[in-house]
Amino acid sequence: LSNGVLYYCEDGDYSKVDTCTNNDPYEICQVKGGGRDECVEPSPECPSGNDGYYCGNNPHVPDDKDLSNGVLYHCEDGDYSKVDTCTNNDPYEICHVKGGGHDECVEPSSVCPSGEGYYCGNNPHVPDDLHLVNGRLYECKDGHYSRVDTCTNNPTGGHPPFQVCKVNGYGHDECVDPAPAPAPPPPSPGCPGGKDGHYCGNNPDVPDDLHLVN
């Protein structure tokens, strides 16, 4: 089923009733439970009751607004309109959540996590609001990140396995070969004497590491 669409369920079969989003005024599908979900008008208020500017990743913006992370919106009476993607500015900017309708596009910190160098997008010391992609390698200089390598498209020797972005810390992250797959378990020794059948737990021919109950 599609998010934000209202369905009618009968005997486990679902039929679409309303997309909610094509109504005037714009509505949302509100989950009430017990078969009482419905299309309703969104709250007329902006977060904290303040008209103003809000990043799509502001945690106080309702999820049902489907705003994009890192994009700046203007909210008025609960209605959101896009103001700036932030990421298309020069220099590259991010959408900074300040709250109270005062979110804004700002330049990222001028300091790299542990000095200038190379950082994986999944390095825990890289700020979340930069929205770097997990598994990709970036170079950080003066707080600005530029992609160096996707890692996943560099199979060693020209064939899989693909590489991964390894977090070493202190600006020394790198693309490396993945850890080798664990060795397969040793083959089963089979039944005592190679014969299927019934065996007591205390049969001395049964291996001790099976921990059968006597």
Short mmCIF file of C-alpha atoms in Angstrom, two decimals:
data_model
loop_
_atom_site.label_atom_id
_atom_site.label_comp_id
_atom_site.label_asym_id
_atom_site.label_seq_id
_atom_site.Cartn_x
_atom_site.Cartn_y
_atom_site.Cartn_z
CA LEU A 1 0.00 0.00 0.00
CA SER A 2 1.15 3.57 -0.68
CA ASN A 3 1.96 6.00 2.13
CA GLY A 4 -0.54 8.80 2.49
CA VAL A 5 -3.31 7.00 0.56
CA LEU A 6 -6.58 5.94 2.18
CA TYR A 7 -7.84 2.39 1.55
CA TYR A 8 -10.93 0.39 2.53
CA CYS A 9 -10.28 -3.11 3.85
CA GLU A 10 -12.86 -5.91 3.63
CA ASP A 11 -12.03 -9.54 4.41
CA GLY A 12 -8.32 -8.73 3.99
CA ASP A 13 -8.77 -7.12 0.56
CA TYR A 14 -7.77 -3.45 0.20
CA SER A 15 -9.27 -1.03 -2.31
CA LYS A 16 -8.10 2.57 -2.75
CA VAL A 17 -10.58 5.21 -1.58
CA ASP A 18 -8.68 8.51 -1.70
CA THR A 19 -5.13 9.74 -2.31
CA CYS A 20 -5.81 12.53 0.24
CA THR A 21 -3.11 14.65 -1.41
CA ASN A 22 -5.31 15.62 -4.37
CA ASN A 23 -7.94 17.35 -2.29
CA ASP A 24 -8.37 21.11 -1.92
CA PRO A 25 -7.16 22.14 0.58
CA TYR A 26 -4.18 19.74 0.63
CA GLU A 27 -4.91 16.92 3.10
CA ILE A 28 -3.00 14.12 4.76
CA CYS A 29 -3.95 10.55 5.67
CA GLN A 30 -4.19 10.40 9.44
CA VAL A 31 -3.76 7.05 11.21
CA LYS A 32 -6.37 6.62 13.94
CA GLY A 33 -6.54 2.83 14.03
CA GLY A 34 -9.49 0.45 14.33
CA GLY A 35 -10.59 1.08 10.76
CA ARG A 36 -11.09 4.78 11.46
CA ASP A 37 -8.20 6.26 9.46
CA GLU A 38 -9.20 9.25 7.35
CA CYS A 39 -8.08 12.13 5.14
CA VAL A 40 -7.81 15.26 7.27
CA GLU A 41 -6.52 18.77 6.88
CA PRO A 42 -3.00 19.18 8.29
CA SER A 43 -2.40 21.13 11.44
CA PRO A 44 -2.69 24.86 10.71
CA GLU A 45 0.32 25.56 12.87
CA CYS A 46 4.01 25.47 12.17
CA PRO A 47 6.33 23.75 14.69
CA SER A 48 6.31 25.55 18.04
CA GLY A 49 3.46 27.68 16.69
CA ASN A 50 5.94 29.92 14.87
CA ASP A 51 5.81 30.79 11.19
CA GLY A 52 9.30 30.90 9.76
CA TYR A 53 12.04 28.84 8.16
CA TYR A 54 12.49 25.12 8.76
CA CYS A 55 14.91 22.51 7.43
CA GLY A 56 13.34 19.36 6.08
CA ASN A 57 15.38 17.43 8.65
CA ASN A 58 14.10 19.53 11.57
CA PRO A 59 12.83 16.89 14.04
CA HIS A 60 9.82 19.06 14.93
CA VAL A 61 8.46 19.02 11.38
CA PRO A 62 5.73 16.33 11.10
CA ASP A 63 6.83 13.26 9.11
CA ASP A 64 3.65 13.37 7.03
CA LYS A 65 4.87 16.56 5.37
CA ASP A 66 7.42 14.50 3.41
CA LEU A 67 9.97 17.31 3.35
CA SER A 68 13.46 16.62 1.99
CA ASN A 69 16.45 16.50 4.32
CA GLY A 70 18.87 19.39 3.90
CA VAL A 71 16.33 21.62 2.12
CA LEU A 72 15.10 24.90 3.62
CA TYR A 73 11.36 25.61 3.66
CA HIS A 74 9.20 28.53 4.73
CA CYS A 75 6.23 27.57 6.91
CA GLU A 76 3.14 29.74 7.16
CA ASP A 77 0.00 28.52 8.91
CA GLY A 78 1.21 24.93 8.58
CA ASP A 79 1.90 25.15 4.84
CA TYR A 80 5.49 24.61 3.63
CA SER A 81 7.09 26.07 0.51
CA LYS A 82 10.66 25.35 -0.60
CA VAL A 83 13.04 28.28 -0.27
CA ASP A 84 16.52 26.88 -0.89
CA THR A 85 18.16 23.49 -1.44
CA CYS A 86 21.23 24.82 0.41
CA THR A 87 23.41 22.32 -1.43
CA ASN A 88 23.42 24.35 -4.66
CA ASN A 89 25.12 27.34 -3.12
CA ASP A 90 28.76 28.32 -3.59
CA PRO A 91 30.42 27.49 -1.31
CA TYR A 92 28.50 24.29 -0.56
CA GLU A 93 26.16 24.88 2.39
CA ILE A 94 24.03 22.78 4.71
CA CYS A 95 20.62 23.32 6.28
CA HIS A 96 21.23 24.08 9.93
CA VAL A 97 18.44 23.36 12.45
CA LYS A 98 18.27 26.24 14.92
CA GLY A 99 14.59 25.90 15.87
CA GLY A 100 11.83 28.40 16.43
CA GLY A 101 11.47 29.11 12.73
CA HIS A 102 15.06 30.31 12.40
CA ASP A 103 16.61 27.42 10.46
CA GLU A 104 18.96 28.53 7.72
CA CYS A 105 21.48 27.52 5.07
CA VAL A 106 24.96 27.93 6.52
CA GLU A 107 28.49 27.01 5.63
CA PRO A 108 29.60 23.80 7.32
CA SER A 109 32.11 23.89 10.14
CA SER A 110 35.53 25.06 9.00
CA VAL A 111 37.10 22.27 11.04
CA CYS A 112 37.42 18.63 9.94
CA PRO A 113 36.65 16.00 12.62
CA SER A 114 40.28 15.10 13.40
CA GLY A 115 42.19 17.37 11.09
CA GLU A 116 42.23 17.50 7.31
CA GLY A 117 42.32 14.19 5.51
CA TYR A 118 40.13 11.38 4.26
CA TYR A 119 36.84 10.38 5.85
CA CYS A 120 34.23 7.73 5.07
CA GLY A 121 30.66 8.96 4.84
CA ASN A 122 29.85 6.56 7.69
CA ASN A 123 32.60 7.89 9.97
CA PRO A 124 30.76 8.55 13.27
CA HIS A 125 32.71 11.79 13.78
CA VAL A 126 31.42 13.35 10.56
CA PRO A 127 28.42 15.60 11.37
CA ASP A 128 25.07 14.09 10.34
CA ASP A 129 23.89 17.35 8.80
CA LEU A 130 26.46 16.97 6.01
CA HIS A 131 24.45 14.03 4.61
CA LEU A 132 27.49 12.19 3.29
CA VAL A 133 26.83 8.80 1.71
CA ASN A 134 27.77 5.72 3.71
CA GLY A 135 30.59 3.69 2.22
CA ARG A 136 32.03 6.53 0.15
CA LEU A 137 35.38 8.19 0.74
CA TYR A 138 35.67 11.98 1.01
CA GLU A 139 38.53 14.41 1.43
CA CYS A 140 37.95 17.06 4.08
CA LYS A 141 39.70 20.40 3.80
CA ASP A 142 38.70 23.39 5.92
CA GLY A 143 35.46 21.62 6.81
CA HIS A 144 34.47 21.12 3.17
CA TYR A 145 34.06 17.58 1.86
CA SER A 146 34.67 16.46 -1.71
CA ARG A 147 34.07 12.91 -2.87
CA VAL A 148 37.23 10.99 -3.70
CA ASP A 149 36.06 7.45 -4.27
CA THR A 150 32.88 5.38 -4.08
CA CYS A 151 35.00 2.39 -2.94
CA THR A 152 32.32 0.00 -4.15
CA ASN A 153 33.42 0.33 -7.78
CA ASN A 154 37.03 -0.70 -7.16
CA PRO A 155 37.21 -4.48 -7.27
CA THR A 156 40.75 -5.61 -6.53
CA GLY A 157 42.39 -7.17 -9.55
CA GLY A 158 39.47 -6.14 -11.74
CA HIS A 159 36.97 -8.53 -10.25
CA PRO A 160 34.84 -8.81 -7.07
CA PRO A 161 34.85 -8.66 -4.12
CA PHE A 162 34.16 -4.94 -4.15
CA GLN A 163 35.95 -2.72 -1.68
CA VAL A 164 34.50 -1.06 1.41
CA CYS A 165 35.23 2.25 3.13
CA LYS A 166 37.13 1.51 6.33
CA VAL A 167 37.06 4.01 9.20
CA ASN A 168 40.60 4.29 10.56
CA GLY A 169 40.13 7.69 12.19
CA TYR A 170 42.23 10.86 12.27
CA GLY A 171 41.74 11.55 8.56
CA HIS A 172 43.17 8.21 7.47
CA ASP A 173 39.98 6.45 6.32
CA GLU A 174 40.47 4.44 3.14
CA CYS A 175 38.97 2.04 0.62
CA VAL A 176 40.06 -1.49 1.47
CA ASP A 177 39.27 -5.04 0.46
CA PRO A 178 36.52 -6.54 2.59
CA ALA A 179 37.43 -9.10 5.22
CA PRO A 180 37.62 -12.62 3.79
CA ALA A 181 34.56 -14.78 4.26
CA PRO A 182 34.77 -17.08 7.28
CA ALA A 183 35.90 -20.63 6.60
CA PRO A 184 33.04 -23.10 6.16
CA PRO A 185 32.35 -25.35 9.13
CA PRO A 186 34.00 -28.76 9.06
CA PRO A 187 31.89 -31.49 7.51
CA SER A 188 29.69 -33.52 9.81
CA PRO A 189 31.40 -36.69 11.00
CA GLY A 190 28.23 -38.61 10.19
CA CYS A 191 26.78 -41.32 12.35
CA PRO A 192 29.03 -43.71 14.26
CA GLY A 193 30.49 -46.28 11.90
CA GLY A 194 28.82 -44.50 9.01
CA LYS A 195 25.51 -46.16 9.84
CA ASP A 196 22.22 -44.33 10.25
CA GLY A 197 20.09 -45.58 13.10
CA HIS A 198 19.16 -45.08 16.75
CA TYR A 199 21.86 -44.21 19.30
CA CYS A 200 21.75 -43.70 23.07
CA GLY A 201 23.16 -40.46 24.41
CA ASN A 202 25.63 -42.45 26.42
CA ASN A 203 26.81 -44.55 23.50
CA PRO A 204 30.62 -44.25 23.62
CA ASP A 205 30.73 -44.10 19.81
CA VAL A 206 28.77 -40.83 19.82
CA PRO A 207 31.19 -37.83 19.79
CA ASP A 208 31.33 -35.96 23.11
CA ASP A 209 31.02 -32.55 21.44
CA LEU A 210 27.42 -33.37 20.50
CA HIS A 211 26.51 -33.07 24.20
CA LEU A 212 23.75 -35.66 24.01
CA VAL A 213 21.93 -36.42 27.27
CA ASN A 214 22.80 -39.77 28.81
#
